[in-house]
CSV table of C-alpha atoms in Angstrom, one decimal:
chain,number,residue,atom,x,y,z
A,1,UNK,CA,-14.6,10.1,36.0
A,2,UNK,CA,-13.4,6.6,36.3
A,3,UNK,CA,-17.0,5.5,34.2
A,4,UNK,CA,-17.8,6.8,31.1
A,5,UNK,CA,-20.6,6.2,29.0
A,6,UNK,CA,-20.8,5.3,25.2
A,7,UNK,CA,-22.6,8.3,24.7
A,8,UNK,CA,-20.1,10.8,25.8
A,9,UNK,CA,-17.3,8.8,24.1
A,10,UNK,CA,-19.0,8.9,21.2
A,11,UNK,CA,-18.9,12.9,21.3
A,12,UNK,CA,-15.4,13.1,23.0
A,13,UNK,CA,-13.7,10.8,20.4
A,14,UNK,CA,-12.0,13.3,18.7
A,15,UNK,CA,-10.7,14.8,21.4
A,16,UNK,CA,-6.9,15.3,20.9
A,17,UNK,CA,-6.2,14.5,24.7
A,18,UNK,CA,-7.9,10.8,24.4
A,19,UNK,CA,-6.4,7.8,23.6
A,20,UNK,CA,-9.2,4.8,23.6
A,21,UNK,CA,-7.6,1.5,24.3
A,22,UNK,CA,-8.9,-1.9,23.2
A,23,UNK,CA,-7.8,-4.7,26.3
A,24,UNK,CA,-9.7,-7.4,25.0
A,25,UNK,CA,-8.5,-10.6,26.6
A,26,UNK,CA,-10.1,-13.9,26.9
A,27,UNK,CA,-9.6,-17.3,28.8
A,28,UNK,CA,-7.7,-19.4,27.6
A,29,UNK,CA,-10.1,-22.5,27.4
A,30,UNK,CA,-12.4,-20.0,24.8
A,31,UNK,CA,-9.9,-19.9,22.2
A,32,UNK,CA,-10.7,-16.4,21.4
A,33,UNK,CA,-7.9,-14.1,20.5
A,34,UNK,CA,-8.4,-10.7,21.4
A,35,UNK,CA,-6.3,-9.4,18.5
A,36,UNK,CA,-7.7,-10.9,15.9
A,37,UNK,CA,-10.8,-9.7,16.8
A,38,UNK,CA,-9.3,-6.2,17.2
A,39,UNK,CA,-8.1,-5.9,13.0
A,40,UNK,CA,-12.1,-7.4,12.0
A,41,UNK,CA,-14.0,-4.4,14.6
A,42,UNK,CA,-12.5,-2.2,16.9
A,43,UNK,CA,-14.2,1.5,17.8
A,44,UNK,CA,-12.8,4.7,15.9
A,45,UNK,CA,-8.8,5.1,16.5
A,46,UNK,CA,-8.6,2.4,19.3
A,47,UNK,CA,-4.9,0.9,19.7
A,48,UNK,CA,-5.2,-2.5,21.0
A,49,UNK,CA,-3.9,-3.2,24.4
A,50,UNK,CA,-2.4,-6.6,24.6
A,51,UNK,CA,-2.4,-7.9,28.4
A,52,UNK,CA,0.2,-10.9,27.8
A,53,UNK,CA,2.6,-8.5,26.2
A,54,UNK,CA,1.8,-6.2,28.8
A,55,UNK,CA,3.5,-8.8,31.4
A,56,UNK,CA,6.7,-10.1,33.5
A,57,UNK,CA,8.0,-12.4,30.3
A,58,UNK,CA,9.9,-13.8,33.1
A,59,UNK,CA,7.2,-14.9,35.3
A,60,UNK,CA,5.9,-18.6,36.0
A,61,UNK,CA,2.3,-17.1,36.1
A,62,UNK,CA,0.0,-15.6,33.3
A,63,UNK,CA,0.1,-12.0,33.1
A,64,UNK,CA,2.0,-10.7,35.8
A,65,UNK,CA,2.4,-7.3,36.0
A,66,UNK,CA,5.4,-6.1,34.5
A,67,UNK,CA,8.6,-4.1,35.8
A,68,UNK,CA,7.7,0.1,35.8
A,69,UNK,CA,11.1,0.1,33.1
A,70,UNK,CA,9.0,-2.7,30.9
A,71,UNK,CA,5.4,-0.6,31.4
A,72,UNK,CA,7.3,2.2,30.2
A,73,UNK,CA,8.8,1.2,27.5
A,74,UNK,CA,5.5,-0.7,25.9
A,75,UNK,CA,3.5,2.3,26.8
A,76,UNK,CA,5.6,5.0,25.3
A,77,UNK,CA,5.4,2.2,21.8
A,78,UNK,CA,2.2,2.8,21.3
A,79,UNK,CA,2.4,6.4,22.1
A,80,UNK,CA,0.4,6.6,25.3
A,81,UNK,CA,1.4,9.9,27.2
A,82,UNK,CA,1.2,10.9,30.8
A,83,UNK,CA,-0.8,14.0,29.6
A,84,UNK,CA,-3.4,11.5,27.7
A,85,UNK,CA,-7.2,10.5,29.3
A,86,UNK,CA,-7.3,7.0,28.6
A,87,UNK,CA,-10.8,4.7,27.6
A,88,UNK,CA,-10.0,1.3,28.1
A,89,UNK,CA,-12.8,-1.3,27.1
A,90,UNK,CA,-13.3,-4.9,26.0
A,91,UNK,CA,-15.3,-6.8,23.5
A,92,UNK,CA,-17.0,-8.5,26.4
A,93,UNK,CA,-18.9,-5.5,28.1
A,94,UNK,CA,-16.9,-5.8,31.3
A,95,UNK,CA,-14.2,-8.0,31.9
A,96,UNK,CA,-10.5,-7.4,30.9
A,97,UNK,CA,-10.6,-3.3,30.7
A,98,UNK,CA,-11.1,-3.5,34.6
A,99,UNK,CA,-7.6,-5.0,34.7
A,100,UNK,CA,-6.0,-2.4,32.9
A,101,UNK,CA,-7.4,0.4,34.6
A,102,UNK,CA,-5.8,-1.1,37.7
A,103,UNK,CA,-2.4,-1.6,35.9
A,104,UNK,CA,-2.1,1.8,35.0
A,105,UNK,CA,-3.3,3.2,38.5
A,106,UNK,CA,-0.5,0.8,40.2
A,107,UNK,CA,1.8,2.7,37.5
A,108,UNK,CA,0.5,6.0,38.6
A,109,UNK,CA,-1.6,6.9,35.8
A,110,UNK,CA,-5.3,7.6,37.0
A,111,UNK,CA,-6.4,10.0,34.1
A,112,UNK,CA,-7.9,6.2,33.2
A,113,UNK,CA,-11.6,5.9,32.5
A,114,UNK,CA,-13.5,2.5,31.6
A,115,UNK,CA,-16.5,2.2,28.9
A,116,UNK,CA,-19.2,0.9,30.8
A,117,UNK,CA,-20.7,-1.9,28.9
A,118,UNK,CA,-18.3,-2.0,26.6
A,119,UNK,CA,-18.0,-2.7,22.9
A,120,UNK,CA,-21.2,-4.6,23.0
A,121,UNK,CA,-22.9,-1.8,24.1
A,122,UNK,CA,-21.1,0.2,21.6
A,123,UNK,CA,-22.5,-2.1,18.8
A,124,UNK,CA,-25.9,-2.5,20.3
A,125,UNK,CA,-26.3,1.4,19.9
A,126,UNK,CA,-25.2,1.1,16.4
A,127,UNK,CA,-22.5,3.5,16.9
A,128,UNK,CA,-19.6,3.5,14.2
A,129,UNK,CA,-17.0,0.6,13.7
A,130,UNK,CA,-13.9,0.1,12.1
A,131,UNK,CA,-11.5,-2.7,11.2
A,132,UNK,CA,-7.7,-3.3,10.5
A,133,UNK,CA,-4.9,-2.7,12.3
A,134,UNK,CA,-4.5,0.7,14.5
A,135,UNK,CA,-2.4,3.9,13.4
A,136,UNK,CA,-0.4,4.6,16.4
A,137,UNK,CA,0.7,7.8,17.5
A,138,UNK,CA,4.7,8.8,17.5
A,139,UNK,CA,6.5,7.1,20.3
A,140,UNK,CA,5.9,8.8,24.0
A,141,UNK,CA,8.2,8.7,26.9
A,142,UNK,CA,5.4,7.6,29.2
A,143,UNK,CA,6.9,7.9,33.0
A,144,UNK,CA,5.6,5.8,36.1
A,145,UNK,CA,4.9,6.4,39.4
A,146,UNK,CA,4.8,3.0,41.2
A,147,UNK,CA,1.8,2.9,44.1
A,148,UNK,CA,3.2,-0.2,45.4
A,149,UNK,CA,0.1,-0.2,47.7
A,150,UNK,CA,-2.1,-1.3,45.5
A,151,UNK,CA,0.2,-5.3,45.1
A,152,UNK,CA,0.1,-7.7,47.2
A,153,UNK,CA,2.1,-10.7,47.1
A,154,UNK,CA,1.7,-14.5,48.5
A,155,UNK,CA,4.0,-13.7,51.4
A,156,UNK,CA,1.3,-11.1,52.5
A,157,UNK,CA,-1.6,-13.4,51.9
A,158,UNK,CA,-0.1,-16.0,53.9
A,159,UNK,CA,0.8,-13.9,56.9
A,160,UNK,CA,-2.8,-12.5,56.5
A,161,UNK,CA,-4.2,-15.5,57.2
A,162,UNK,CA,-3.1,-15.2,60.7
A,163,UNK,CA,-2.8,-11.9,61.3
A,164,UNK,CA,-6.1,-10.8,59.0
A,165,UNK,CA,-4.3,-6.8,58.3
A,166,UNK,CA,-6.9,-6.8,55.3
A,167,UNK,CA,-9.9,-9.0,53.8
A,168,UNK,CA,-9.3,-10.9,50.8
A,169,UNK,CA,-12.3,-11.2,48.3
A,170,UNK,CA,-12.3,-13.9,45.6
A,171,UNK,CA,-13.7,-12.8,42.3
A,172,UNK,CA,-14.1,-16.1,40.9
A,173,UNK,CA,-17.2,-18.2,40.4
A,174,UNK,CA,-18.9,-19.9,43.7
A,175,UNK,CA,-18.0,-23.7,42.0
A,176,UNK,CA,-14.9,-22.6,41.5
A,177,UNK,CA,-14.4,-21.1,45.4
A,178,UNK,CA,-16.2,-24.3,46.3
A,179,UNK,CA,-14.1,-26.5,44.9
A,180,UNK,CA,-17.3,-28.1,43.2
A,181,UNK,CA,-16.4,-26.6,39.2
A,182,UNK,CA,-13.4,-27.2,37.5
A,183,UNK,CA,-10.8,-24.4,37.0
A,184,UNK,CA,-10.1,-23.6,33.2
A,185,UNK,CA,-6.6,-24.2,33.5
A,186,UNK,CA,-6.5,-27.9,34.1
A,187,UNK,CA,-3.8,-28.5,36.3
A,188,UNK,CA,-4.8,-26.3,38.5
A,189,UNK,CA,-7.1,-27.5,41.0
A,190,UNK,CA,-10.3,-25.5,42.0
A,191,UNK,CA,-11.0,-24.1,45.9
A,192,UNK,CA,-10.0,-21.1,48.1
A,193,UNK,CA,-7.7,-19.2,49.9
A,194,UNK,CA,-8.0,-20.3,53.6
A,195,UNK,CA,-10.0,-16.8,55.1
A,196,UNK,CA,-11.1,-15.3,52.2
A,197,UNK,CA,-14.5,-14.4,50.9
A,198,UNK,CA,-16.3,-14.7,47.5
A,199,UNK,CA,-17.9,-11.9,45.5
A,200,UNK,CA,-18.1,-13.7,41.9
A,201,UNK,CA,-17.5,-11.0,39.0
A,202,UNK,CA,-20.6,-11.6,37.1
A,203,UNK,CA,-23.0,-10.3,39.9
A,204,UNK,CA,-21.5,-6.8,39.5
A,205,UNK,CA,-22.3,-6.9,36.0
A,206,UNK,CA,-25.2,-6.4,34.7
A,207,UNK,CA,-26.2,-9.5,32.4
A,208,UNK,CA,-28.3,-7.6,29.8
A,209,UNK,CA,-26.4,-3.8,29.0
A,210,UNK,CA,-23.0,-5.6,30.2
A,211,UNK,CA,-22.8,-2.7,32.4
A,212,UNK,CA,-21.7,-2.3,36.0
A,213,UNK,CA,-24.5,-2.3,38.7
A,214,UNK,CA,-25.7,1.1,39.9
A,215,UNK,CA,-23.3,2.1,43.5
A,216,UNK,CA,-26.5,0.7,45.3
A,217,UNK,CA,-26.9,-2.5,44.0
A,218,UNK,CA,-23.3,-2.8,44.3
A,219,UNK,CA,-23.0,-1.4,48.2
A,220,UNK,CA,-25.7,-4.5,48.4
A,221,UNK,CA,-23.6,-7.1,47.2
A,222,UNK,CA,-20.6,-6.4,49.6
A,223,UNK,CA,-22.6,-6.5,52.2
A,224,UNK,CA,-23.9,-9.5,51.9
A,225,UNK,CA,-20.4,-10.9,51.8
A,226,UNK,CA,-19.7,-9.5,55.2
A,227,UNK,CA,-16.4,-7.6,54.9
A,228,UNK,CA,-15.1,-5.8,57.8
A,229,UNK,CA,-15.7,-1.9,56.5
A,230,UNK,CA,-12.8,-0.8,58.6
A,231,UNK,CA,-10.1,-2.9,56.9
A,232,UNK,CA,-8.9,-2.3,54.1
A,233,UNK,CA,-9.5,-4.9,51.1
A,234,UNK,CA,-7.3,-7.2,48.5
A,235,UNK,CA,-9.1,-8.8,45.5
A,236,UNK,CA,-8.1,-12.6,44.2
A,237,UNK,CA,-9.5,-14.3,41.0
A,238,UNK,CA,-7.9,-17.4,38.7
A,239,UNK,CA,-4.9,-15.1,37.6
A,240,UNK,CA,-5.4,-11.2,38.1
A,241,UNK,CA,-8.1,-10.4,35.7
A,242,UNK,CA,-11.6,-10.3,37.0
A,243,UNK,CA,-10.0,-9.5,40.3
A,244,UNK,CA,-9.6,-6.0,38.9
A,245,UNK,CA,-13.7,-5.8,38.2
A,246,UNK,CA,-14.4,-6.4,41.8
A,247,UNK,CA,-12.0,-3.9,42.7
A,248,UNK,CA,-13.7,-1.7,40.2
A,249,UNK,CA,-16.6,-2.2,41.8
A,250,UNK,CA,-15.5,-1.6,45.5
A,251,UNK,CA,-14.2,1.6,43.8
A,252,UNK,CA,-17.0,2.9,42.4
A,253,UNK,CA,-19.0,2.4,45.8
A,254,UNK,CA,-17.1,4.8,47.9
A,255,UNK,CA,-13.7,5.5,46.1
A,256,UNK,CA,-12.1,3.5,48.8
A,257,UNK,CA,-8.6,2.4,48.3
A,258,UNK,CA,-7.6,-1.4,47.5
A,259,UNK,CA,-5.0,-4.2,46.3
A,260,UNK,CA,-4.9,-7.0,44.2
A,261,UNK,CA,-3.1,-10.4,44.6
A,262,UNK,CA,-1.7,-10.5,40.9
A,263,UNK,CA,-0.8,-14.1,41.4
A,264,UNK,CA,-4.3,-15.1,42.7
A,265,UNK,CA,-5.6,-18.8,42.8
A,266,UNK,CA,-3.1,-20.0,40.3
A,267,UNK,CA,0.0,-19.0,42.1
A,268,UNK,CA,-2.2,-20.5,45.5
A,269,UNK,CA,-2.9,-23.6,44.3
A,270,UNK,CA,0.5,-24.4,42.4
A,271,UNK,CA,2.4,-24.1,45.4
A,272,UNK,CA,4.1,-27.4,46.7
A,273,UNK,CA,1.6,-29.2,49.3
């Protein structure tokens, strides 16, 4: 059950084995702080998720996923368990919980399920709300298993180039693949890897409920992109987040396995020409 609806969290919320996470996140050319909007509306007993804490603090690149010591250690903070069934959403319908989801699968934790659509959905249906900050749950001793499979690094994408061992997918927008629309970080320039493809995040979404596509409108996309169905598949973006909702999506369309490039375009495109 890697979907759940706001229906059935609405009845399962109270469920002792549940821990709903809040991973709101946003770019950082909105300035929108996920947090803040966290203490003025969150849903019922969510603990809010904070990405950039959740991150290599020694790492030249936004959000890098963290050691399996540091993911550890900030899980078992805010009380997470391996026992627990996780809800991650976002105040955006679908956009950072995706990333999360993917984070704690790489750690080994796939009793993880995403709200489709989100708190907007969640508000749209009138369902309850509350503000301030969270009540978290005595400290845990959350354990990882590492699926090291599921990471790829620049080394790899480089020797992919050549040797193509798996397609790449760009999540980002077509101006920004193009080259044509600005990146929002402004010393980075826009383009694309050399060999990938481009799937932008938005047309797996849903514009109106903010929920994915059904798995047919999604098989759809992907094959209008042309990806080699033998191979197995990476997923790119600006810096690791909306890679993860393309991944989501290839996930929900057959369940097959997949990998992101956590450094993406900004790691690319800040190497020395």
């Amino acid at each position: 059950m890697s979907l759940v609806t706001t229906d059935w969290l609405e009845k399962n919320l109270t469920n002792e084995n549940i821990k709903v996470l809040d991973c709101s996140w946003h770019m950082p050319n909105t300035k929108r702080n996920g947090k803040d909007e966290f203490l003025k509306e969150h849903i019922p007993g969510s603990i809010f998720f904070d990405i950039d804490k959740f991150s290599d603090p020694l790492a030249k690149f936004p959000h890098t996923i963290p050691t399996s010591d540091l993911f550890e250690n900030l899980s078992s903070e805010i009380g997470i368990k391996n026992s627990d069934h996780l809800i991650v959403y976002d105040s955006l319908g679908i956009f950072s919980a995706p990333r999360v989801w993917w984070m704690f699968n790489y750690f080994g934790h796939n009793k993880i399920s995403i709200l489709d659509g989100g708190l907007i959905k969640w508000k749209n249906e009138n369902k309850k709300i509350e503000n301030g900050p969270e009540k978290i749950s005595q400290k845990s001793q959350f354990k990882c298993t590492t699926k090291n499979e599921m990471l790829v690094n620049i080394a790899q994408v480089k020797e992919n180039i050549n040797n193509k061992k798996f397609e790449l997918v760009d999540a980002r927008s077509k101006g920004r693949f193009d080259g044509t629309e600005n990146e929002p970080r402004p010393d980075i320039k826009s383009g694309s890897i050399p060999k990938s493809c481009n799937l932008p995040w938005m047309e797996c979404i849903n514009p109106i409920s903010k929920c994915f596509l059904s798995k047919e409108e999604l098989k759809k996309k992907f094959e209008k992109i042309n990806i080699n169905k033998s191979s197995t598949v990476a997923f790119s973006c600006g810096s690791g987040v909306t890679a993860c909702i393309v991944a989501k999506a290839f996930e929900i369309i057959d369940g097959k396995n997949f990998s992101i490039y956590d450094g993406s375009w900004t790691e690319w495109a800040s190497q020395p020409k």
